[in-house]
Structures are given as C-alpha cells and as structure tokens.
PDB file of N, H, CA, C and O in Angstrom:
ATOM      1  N   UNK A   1      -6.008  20.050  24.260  1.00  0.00           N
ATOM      2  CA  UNK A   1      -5.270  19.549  23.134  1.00  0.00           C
ATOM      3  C   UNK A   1      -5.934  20.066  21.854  1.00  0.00           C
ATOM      4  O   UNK A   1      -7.093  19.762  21.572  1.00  0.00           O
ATOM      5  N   UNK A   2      -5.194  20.831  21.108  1.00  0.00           N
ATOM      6  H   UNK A   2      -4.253  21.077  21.337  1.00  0.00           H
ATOM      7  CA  UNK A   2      -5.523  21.251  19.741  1.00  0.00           C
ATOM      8  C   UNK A   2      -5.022  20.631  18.955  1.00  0.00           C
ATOM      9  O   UNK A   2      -3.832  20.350  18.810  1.00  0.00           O
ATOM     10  N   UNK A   3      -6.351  20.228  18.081  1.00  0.00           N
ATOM     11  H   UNK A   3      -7.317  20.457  18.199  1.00  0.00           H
ATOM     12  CA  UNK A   3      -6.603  19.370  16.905  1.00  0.00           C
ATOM     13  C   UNK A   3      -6.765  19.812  15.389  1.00  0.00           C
ATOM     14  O   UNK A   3      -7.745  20.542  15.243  1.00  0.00           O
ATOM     15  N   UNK A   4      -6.138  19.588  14.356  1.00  0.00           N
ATOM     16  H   UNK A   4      -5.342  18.995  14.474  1.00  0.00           H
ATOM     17  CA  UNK A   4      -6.383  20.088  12.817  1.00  0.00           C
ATOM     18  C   UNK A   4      -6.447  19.227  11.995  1.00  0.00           C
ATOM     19  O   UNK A   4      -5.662  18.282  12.076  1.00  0.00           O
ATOM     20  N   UNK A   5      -7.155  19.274  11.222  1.00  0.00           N
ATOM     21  H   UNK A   5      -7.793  20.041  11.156  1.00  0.00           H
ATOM     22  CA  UNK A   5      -7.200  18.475   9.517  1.00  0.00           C
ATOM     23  C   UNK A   5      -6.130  18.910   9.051  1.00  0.00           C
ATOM     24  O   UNK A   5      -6.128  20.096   8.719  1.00  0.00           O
ATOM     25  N   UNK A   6      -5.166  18.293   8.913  1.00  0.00           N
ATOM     26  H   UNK A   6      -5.167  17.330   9.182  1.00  0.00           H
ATOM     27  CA  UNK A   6      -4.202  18.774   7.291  1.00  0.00           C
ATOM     28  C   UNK A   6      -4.678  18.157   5.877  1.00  0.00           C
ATOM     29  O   UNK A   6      -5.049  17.004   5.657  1.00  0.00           O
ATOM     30  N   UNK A   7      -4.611  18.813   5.334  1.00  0.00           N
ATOM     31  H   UNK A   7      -4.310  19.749   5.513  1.00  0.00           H
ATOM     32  CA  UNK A   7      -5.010  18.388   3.747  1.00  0.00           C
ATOM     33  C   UNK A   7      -3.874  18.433   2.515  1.00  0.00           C
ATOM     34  O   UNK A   7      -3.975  19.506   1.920  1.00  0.00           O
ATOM     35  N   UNK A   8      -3.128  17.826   2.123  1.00  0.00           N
ATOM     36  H   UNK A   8      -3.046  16.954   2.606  1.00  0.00           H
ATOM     37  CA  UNK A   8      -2.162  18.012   1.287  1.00  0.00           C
ATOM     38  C   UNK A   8      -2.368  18.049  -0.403  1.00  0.00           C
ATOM     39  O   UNK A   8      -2.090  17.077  -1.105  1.00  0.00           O
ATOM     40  N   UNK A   9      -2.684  18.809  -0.721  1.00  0.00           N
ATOM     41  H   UNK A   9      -2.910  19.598  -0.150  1.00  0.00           H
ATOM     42  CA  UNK A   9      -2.695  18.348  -2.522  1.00  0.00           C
ATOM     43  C   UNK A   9      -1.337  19.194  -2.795  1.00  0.00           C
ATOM     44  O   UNK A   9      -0.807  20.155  -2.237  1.00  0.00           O
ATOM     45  N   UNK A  10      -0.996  18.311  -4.019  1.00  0.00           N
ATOM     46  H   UNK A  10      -1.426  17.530  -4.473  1.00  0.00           H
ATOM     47  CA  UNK A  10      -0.008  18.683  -5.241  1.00  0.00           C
ATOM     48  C   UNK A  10      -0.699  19.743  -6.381  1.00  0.00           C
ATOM     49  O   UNK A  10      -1.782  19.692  -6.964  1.00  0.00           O
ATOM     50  N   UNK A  11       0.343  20.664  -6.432  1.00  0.00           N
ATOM     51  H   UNK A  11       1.222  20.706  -5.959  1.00  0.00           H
ATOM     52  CA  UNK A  11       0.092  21.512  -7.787  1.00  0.00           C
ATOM     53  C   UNK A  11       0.414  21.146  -9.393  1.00  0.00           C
ATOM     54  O   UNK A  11       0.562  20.045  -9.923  1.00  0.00           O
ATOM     55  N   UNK A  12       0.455  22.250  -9.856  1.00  0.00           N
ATOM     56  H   UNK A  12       0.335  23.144  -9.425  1.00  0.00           H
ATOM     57  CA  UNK A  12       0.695  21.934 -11.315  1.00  0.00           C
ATOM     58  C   UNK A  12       1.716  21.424 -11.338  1.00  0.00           C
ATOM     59  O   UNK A  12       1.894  20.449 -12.068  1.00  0.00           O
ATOM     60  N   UNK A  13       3.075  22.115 -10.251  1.00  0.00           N
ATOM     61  H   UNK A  13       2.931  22.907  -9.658  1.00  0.00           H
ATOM     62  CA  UNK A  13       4.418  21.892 -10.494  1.00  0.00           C
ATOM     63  C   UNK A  13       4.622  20.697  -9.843  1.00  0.00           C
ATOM     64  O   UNK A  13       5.801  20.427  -9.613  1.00  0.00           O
ATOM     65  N   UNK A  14       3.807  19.932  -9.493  1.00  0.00           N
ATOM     66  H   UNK A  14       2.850  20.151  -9.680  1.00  0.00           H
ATOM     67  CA  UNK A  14       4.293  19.276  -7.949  1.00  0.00           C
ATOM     68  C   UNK A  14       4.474  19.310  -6.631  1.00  0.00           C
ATOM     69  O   UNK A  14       4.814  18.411  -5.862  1.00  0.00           O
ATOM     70  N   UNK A  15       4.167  20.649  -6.401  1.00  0.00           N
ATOM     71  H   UNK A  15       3.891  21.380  -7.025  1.00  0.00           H
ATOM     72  CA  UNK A  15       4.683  21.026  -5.333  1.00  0.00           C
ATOM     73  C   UNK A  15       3.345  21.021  -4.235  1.00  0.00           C
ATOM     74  O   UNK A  15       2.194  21.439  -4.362  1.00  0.00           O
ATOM     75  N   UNK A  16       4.133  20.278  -2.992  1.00  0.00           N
ATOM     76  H   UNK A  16       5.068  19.938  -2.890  1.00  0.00           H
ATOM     77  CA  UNK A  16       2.599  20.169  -1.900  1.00  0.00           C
ATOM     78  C   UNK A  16       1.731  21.573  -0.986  1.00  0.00           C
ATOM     79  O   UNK A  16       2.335  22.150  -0.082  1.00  0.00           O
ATOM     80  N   UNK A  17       0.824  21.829  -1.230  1.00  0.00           N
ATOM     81  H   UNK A  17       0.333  21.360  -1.964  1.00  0.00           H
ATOM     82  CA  UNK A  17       0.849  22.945  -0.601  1.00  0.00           C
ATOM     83  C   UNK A  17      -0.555  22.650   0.882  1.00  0.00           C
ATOM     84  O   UNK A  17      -1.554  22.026   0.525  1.00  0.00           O
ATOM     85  N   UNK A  18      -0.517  22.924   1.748  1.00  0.00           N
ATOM     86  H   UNK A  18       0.295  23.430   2.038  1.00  0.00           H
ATOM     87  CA  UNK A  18      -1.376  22.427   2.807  1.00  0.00           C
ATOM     88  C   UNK A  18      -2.101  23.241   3.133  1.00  0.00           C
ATOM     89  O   UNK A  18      -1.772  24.414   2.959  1.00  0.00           O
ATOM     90  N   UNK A  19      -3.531  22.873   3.809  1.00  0.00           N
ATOM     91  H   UNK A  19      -3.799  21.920   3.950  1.00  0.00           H
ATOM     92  CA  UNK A  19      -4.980  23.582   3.845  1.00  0.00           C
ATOM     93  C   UNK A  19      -5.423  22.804   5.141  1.00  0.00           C
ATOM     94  O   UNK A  19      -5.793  21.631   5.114  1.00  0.00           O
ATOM     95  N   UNK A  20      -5.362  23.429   6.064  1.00  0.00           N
ATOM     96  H   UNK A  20      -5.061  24.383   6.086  1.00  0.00           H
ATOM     97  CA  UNK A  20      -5.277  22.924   7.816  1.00  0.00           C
ATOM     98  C   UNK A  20      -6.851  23.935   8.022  1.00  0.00           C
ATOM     99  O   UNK A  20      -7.211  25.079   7.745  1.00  0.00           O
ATOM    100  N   UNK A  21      -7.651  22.293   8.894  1.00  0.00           N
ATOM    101  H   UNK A  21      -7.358  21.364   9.120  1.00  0.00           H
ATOM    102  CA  UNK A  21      -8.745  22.882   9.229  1.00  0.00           C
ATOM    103  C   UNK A  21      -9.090  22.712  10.504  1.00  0.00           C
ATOM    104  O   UNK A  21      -9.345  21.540  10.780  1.00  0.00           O
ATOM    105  N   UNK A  22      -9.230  23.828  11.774  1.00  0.00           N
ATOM    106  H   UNK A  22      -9.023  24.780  11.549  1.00  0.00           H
ATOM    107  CA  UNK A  22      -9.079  23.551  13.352  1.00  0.00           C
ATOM    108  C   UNK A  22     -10.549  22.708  13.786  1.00  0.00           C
ATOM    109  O   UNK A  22     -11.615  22.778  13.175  1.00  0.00           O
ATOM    110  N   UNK A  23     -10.333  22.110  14.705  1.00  0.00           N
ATOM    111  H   UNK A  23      -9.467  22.054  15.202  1.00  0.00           H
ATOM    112  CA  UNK A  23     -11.176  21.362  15.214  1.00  0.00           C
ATOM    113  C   UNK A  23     -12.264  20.670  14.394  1.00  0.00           C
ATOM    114  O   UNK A  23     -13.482  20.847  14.347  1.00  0.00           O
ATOM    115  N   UNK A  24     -11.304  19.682  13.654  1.00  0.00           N
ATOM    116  H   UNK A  24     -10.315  19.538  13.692  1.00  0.00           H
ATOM    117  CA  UNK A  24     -12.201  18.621  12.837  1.00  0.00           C
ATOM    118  C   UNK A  24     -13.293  17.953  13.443  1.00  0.00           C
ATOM    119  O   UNK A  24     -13.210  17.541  14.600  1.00  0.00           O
ATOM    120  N   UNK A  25     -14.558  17.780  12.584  1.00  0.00           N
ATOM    121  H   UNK A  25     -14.626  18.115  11.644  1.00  0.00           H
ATOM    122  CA  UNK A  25     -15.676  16.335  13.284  1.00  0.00           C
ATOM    123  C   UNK A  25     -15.248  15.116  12.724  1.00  0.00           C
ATOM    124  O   UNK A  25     -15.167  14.646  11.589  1.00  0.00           O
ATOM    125  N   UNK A  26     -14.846  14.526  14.575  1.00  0.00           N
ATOM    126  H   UNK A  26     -14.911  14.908  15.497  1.00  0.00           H
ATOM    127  CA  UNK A  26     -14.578  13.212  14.832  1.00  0.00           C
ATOM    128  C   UNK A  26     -15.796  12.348  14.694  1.00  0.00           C
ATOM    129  O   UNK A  26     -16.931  12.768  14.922  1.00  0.00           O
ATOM    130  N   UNK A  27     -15.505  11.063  14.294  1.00  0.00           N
ATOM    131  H   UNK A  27     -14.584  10.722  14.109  1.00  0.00           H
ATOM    132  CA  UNK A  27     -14.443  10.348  13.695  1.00  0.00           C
ATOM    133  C   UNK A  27     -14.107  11.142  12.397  1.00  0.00           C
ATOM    134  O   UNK A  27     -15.010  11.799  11.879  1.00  0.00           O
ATOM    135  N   UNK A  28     -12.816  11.123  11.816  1.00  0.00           N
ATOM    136  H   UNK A  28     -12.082  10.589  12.236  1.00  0.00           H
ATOM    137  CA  UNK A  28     -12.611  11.664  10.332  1.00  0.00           C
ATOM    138  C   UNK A  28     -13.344  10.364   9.468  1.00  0.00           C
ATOM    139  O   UNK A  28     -13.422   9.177   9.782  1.00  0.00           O
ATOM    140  N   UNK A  29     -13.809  11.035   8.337  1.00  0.00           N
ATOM    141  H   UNK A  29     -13.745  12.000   8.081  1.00  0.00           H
ATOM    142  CA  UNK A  29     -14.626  10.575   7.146  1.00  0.00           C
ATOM    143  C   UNK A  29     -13.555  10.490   5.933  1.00  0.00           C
ATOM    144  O   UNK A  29     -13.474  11.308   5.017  1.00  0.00           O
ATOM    145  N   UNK A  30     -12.952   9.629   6.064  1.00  0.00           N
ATOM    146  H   UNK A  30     -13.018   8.965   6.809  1.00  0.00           H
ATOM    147  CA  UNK A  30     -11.695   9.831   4.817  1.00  0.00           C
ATOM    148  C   UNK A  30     -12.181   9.863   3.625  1.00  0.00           C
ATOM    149  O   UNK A  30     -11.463  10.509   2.862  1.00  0.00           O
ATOM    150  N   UNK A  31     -13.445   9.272   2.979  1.00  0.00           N
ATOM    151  H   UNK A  31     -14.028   8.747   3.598  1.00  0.00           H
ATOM    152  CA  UNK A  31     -14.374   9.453   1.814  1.00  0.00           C
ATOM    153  C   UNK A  31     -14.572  10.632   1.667  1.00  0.00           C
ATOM    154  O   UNK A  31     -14.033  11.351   0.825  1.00  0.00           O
ATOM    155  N   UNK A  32     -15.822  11.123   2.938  1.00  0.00           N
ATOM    156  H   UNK A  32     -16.260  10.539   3.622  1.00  0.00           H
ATOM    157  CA  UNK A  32     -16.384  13.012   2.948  1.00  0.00           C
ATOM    158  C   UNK A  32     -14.778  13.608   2.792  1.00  0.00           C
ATOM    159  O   UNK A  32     -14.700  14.578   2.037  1.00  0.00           O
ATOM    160  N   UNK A  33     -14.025  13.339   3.154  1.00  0.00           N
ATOM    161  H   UNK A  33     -14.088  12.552   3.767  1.00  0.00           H
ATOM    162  CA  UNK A  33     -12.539  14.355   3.300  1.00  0.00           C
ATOM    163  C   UNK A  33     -12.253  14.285   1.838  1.00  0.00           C
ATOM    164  O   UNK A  33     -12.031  15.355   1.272  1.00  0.00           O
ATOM    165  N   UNK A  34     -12.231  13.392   1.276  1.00  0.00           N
ATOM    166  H   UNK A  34     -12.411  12.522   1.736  1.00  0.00           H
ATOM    167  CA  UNK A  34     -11.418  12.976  -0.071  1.00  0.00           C
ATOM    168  C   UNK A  34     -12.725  14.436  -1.022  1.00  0.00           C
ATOM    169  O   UNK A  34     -12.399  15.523  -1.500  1.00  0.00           O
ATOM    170  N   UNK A  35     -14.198  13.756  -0.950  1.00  0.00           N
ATOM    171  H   UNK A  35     -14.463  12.873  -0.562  1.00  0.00           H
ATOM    172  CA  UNK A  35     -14.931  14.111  -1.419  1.00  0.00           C
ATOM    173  C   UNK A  35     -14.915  15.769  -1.381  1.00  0.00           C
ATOM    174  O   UNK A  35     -15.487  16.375  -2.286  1.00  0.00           O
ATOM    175  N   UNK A  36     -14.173  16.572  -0.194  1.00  0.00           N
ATOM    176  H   UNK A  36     -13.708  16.079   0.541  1.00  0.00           H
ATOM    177  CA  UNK A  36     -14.150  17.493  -0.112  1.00  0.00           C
ATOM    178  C   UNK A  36     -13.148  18.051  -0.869  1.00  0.00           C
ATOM    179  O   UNK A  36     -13.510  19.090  -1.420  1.00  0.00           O
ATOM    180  N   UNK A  37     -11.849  17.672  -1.121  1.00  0.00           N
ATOM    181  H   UNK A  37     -11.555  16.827  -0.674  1.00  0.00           H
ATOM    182  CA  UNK A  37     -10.699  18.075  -1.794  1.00  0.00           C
ATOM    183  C   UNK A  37     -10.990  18.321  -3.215  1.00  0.00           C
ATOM    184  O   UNK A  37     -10.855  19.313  -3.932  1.00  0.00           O
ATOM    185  N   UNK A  38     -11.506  16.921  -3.447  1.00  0.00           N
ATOM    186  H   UNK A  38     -11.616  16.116  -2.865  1.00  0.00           H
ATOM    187  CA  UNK A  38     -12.092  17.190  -4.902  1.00  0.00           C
ATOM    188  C   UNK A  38     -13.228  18.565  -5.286  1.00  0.00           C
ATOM    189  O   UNK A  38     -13.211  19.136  -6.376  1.00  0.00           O
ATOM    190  N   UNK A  39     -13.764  18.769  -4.644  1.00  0.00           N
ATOM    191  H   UNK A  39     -13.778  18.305  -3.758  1.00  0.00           H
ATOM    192  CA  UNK A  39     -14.792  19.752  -4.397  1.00  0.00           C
ATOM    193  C   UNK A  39     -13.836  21.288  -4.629  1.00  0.00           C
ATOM    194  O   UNK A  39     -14.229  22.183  -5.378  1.00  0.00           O
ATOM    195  N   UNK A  40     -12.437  21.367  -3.769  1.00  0.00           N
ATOM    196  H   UNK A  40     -12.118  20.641  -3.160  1.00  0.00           H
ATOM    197  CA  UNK A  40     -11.680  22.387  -3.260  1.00  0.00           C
ATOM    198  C   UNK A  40     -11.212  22.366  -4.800  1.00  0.00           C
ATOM    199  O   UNK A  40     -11.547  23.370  -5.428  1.00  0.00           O
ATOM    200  N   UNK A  41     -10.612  21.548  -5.396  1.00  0.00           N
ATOM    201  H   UNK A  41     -10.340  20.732  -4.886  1.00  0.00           H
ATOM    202  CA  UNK A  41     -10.426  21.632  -6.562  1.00  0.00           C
ATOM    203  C   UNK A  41     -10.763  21.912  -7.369  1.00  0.00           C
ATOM    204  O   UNK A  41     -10.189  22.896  -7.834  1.00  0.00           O
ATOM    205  N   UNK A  42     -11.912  21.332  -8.188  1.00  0.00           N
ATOM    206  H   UNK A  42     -12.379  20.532  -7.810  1.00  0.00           H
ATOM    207  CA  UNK A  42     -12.934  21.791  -9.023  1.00  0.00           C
ATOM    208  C   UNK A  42     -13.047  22.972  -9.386  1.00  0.00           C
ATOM    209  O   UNK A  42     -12.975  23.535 -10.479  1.00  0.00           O
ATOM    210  N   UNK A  43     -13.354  23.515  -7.676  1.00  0.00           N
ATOM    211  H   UNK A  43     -13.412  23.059  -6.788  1.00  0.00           H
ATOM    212  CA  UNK A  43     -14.035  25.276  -7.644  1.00  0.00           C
ATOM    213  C   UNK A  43     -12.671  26.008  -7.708  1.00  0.00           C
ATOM    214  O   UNK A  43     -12.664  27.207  -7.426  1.00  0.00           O
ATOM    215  N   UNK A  44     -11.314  25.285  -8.113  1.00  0.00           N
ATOM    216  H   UNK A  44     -11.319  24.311  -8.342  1.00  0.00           H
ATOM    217  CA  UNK A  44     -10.254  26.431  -8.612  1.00  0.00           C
ATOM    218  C   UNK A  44      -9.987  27.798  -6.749  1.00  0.00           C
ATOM    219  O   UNK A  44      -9.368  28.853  -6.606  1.00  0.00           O
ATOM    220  N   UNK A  45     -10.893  26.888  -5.712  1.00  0.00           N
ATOM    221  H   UNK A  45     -11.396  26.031  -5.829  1.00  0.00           H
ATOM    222  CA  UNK A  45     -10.598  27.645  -4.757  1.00  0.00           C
ATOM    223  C   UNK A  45      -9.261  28.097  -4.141  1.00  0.00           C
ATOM    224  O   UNK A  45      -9.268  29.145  -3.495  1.00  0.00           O
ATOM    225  N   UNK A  46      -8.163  27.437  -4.275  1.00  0.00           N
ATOM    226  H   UNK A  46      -8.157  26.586  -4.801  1.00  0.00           H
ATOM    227  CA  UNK A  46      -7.305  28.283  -3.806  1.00  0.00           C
ATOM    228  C   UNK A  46      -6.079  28.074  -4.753  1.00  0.00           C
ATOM    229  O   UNK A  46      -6.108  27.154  -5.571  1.00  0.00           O
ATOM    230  N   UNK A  47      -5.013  28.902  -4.658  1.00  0.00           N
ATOM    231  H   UNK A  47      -4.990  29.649  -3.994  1.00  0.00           H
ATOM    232  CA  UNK A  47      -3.741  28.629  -5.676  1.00  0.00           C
ATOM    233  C   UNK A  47      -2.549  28.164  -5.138  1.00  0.00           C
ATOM    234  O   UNK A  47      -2.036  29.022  -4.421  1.00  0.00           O
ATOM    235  N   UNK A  48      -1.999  27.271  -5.200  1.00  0.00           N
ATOM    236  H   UNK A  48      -2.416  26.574  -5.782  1.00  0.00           H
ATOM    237  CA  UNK A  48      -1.059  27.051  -4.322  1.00  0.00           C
ATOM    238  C   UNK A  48       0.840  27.384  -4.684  1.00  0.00           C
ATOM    239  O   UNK A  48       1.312  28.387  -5.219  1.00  0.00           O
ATOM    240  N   UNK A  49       1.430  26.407  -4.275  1.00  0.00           N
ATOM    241  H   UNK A  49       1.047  25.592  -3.841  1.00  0.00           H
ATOM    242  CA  UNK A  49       2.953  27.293  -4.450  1.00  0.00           C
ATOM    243  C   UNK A  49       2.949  25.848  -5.916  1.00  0.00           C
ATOM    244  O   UNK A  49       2.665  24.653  -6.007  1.00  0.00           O
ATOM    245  N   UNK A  50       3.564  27.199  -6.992  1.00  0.00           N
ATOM    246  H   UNK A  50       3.794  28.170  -6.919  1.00  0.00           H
ATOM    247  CA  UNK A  50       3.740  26.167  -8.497  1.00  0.00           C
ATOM    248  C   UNK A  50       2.110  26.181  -8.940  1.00  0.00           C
ATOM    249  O   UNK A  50       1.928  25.406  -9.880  1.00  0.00           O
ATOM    250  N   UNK A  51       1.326  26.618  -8.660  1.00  0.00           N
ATOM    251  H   UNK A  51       1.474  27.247  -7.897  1.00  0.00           H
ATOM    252  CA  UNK A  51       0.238  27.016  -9.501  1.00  0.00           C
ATOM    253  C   UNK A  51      -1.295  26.218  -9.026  1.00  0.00           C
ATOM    254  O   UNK A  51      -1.442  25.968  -7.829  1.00  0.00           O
ATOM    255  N   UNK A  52      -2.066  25.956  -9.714  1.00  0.00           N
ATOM    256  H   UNK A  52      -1.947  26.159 -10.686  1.00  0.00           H
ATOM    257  CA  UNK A  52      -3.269  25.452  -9.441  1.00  0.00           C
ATOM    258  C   UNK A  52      -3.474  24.577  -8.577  1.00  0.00           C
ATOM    259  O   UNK A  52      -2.358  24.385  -8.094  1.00  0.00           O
ATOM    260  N   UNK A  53      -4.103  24.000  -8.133  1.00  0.00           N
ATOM    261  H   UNK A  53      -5.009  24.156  -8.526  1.00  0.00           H
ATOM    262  CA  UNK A  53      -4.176  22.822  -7.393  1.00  0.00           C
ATOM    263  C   UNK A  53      -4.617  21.619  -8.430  1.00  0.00           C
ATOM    264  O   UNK A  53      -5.313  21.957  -9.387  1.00  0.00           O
ATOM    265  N   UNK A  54      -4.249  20.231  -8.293  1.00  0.00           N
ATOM    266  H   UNK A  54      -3.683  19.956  -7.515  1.00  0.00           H
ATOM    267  CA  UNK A  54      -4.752  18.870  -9.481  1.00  0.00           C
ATOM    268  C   UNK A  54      -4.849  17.710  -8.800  1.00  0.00           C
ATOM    269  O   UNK A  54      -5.441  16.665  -9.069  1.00  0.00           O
ATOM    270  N   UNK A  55      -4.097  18.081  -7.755  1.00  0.00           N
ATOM    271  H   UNK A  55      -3.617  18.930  -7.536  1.00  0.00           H
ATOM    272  CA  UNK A  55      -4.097  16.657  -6.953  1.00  0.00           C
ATOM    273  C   UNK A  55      -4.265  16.460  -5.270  1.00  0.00           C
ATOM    274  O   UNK A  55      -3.679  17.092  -4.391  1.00  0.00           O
ATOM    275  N   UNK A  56      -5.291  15.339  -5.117  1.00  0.00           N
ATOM    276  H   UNK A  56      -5.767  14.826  -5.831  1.00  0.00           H
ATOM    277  CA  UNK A  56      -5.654  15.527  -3.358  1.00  0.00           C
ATOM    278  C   UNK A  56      -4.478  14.347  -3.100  1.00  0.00           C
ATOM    279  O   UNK A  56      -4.328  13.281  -3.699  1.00  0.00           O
ATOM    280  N   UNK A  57      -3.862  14.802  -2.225  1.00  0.00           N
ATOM    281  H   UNK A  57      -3.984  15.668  -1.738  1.00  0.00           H
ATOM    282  CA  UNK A  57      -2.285  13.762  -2.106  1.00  0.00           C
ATOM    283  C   UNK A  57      -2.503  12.947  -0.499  1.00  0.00           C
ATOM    284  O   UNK A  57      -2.264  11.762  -0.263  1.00  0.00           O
ATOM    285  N   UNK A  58      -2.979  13.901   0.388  1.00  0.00           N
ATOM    286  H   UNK A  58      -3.173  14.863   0.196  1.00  0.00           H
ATOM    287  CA  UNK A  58      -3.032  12.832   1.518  1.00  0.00           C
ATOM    288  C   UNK A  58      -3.589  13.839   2.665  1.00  0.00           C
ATOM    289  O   UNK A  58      -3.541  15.064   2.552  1.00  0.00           O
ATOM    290  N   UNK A  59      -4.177  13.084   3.895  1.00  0.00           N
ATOM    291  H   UNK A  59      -4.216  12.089   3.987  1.00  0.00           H
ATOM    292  CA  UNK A  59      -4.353  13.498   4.754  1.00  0.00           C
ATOM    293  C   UNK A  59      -4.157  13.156   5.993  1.00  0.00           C
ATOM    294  O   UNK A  59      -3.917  11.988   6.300  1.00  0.00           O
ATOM    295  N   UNK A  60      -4.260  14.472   7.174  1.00  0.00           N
ATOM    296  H   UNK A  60      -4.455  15.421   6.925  1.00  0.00           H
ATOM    297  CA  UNK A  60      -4.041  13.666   7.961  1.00  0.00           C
ATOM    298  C   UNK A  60      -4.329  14.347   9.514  1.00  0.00           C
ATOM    299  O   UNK A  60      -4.262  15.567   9.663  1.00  0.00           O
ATOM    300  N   UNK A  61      -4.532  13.774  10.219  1.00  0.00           N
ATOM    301  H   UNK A  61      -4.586  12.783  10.098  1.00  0.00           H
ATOM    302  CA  UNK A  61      -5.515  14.698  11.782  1.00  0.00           C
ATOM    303  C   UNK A  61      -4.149  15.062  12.903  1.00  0.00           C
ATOM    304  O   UNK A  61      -3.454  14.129  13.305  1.00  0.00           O
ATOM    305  N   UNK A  62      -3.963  16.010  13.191  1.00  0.00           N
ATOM    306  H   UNK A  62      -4.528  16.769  12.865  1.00  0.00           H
ATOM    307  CA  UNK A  62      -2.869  16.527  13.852  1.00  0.00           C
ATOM    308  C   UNK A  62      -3.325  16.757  15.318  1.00  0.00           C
ATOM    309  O   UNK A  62      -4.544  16.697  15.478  1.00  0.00           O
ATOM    310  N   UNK A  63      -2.765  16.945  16.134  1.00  0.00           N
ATOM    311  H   UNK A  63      -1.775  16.995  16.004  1.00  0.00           H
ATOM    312  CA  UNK A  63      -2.962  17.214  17.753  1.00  0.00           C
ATOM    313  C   UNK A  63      -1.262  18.009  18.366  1.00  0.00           C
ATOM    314  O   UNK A  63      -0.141  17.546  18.156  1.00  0.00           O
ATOM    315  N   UNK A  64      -1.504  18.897  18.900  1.00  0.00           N
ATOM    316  H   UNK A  64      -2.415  19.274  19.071  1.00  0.00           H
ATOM    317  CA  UNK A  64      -0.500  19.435  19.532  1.00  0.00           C
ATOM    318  C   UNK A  64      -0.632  19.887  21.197  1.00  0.00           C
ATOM    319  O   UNK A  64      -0.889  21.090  21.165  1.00  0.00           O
ATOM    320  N   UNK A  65      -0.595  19.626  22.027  1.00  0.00           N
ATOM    321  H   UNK A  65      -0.387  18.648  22.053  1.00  0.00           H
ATOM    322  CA  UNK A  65      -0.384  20.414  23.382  1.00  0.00           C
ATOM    323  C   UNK A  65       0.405  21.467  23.222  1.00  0.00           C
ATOM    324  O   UNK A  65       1.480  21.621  22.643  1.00  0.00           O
ATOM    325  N   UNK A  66      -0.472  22.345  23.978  1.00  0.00           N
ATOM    326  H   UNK A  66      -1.346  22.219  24.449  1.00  0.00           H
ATOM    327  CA  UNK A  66       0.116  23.678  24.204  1.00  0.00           C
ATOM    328  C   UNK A  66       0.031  24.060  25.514  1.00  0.00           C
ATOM    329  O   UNK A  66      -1.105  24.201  25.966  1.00  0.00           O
ATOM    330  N   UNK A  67       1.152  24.301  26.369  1.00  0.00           N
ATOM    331  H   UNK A  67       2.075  24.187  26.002  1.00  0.00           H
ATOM    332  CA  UNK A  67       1.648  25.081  27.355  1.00  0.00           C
ATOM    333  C   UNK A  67       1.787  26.063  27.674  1.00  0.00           C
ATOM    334  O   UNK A  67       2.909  26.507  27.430  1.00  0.00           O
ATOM    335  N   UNK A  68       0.848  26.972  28.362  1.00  0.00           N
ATOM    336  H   UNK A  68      -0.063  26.611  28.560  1.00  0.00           H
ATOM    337  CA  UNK A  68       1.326  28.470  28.889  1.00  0.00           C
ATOM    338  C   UNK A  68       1.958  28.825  29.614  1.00  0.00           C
ATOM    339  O   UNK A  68       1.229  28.756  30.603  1.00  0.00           O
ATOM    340  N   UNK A  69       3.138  29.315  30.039  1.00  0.00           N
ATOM    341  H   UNK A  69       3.730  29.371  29.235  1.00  0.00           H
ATOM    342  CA  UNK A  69       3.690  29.527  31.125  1.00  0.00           C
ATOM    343  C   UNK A  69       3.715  31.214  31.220  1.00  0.00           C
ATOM    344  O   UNK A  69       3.792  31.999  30.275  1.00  0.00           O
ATOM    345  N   UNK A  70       3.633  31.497  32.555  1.00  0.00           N
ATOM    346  H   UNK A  70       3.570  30.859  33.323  1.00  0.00           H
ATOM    347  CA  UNK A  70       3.549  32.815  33.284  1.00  0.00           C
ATOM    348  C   UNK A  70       4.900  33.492  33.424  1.00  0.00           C
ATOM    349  O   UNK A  70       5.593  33.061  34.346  1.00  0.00           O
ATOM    350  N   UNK A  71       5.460  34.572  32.608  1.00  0.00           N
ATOM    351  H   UNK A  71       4.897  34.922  31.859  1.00  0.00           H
ATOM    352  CA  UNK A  71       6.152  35.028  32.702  1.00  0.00           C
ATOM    353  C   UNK A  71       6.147  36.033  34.126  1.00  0.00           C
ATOM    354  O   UNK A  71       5.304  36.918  34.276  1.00  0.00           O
ATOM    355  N   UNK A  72       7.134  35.765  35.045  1.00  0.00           N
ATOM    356  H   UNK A  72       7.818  35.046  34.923  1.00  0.00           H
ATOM    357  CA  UNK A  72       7.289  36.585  36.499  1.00  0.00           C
ATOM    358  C   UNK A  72       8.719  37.642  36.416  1.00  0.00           C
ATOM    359  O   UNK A  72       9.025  38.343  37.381  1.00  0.00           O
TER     360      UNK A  72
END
C-alpha cells in the first residue's frame, strides 16, 4: 500500500496547488507538517498555479493499492 503527504496551500490568486510527499513518517506531526509549509513558504520555494504561494490550507495522508496484472 502506497502512502503520500498531500499538502495543499492557496496562491496569490486563490488557487490550490498540491505538494505530495511519498512515504511519510508515521504518526503524521500536524504541528512539524504545518511548521514545514510555513518554512516552504517563506523560502518562496515553489510557484504555484495563480502565482506565489501565502497560504498552508490543509493536509492530508493518502494511501492507494496498486494492482499489477500480467498481461498474457
């Protein structure tokens, strides 16, 4: 089972743009997480859709199963 951090902040425009991190350390730290966004921010690290990043909007721990099947 594959597991991700999603991270959601809002831009200048509003608009949500997401920052998915694979195989989070369990338990999640919603403080350290918060503490990190703010951090992502600050440092102007990434640009999102509608411009800068300003706001840490929400998070949240994802899990998906994945199935291989054998093509014959």
């Amino acid at each position: 089972m594959a597991k991700s951090l999603e991270m959601t902040f809002l831009s200048e425009l509003g608009k949500p743009t997401k920052l998915s991190v694979d195989n989070p350390i369990e338990p999640i730290d919603p403080e350290a997480v918060k503490a990190a966004m703010e951090q992502i921010i600050a440092a102007n690290a990434f640009i999102g859709n509608g411009g800068d990043l300003i706001t840490a909007d929400s998070v949240r721990l994802v899990e998906r199963n994945v199935t291989d099947y054998e093509l014959m």
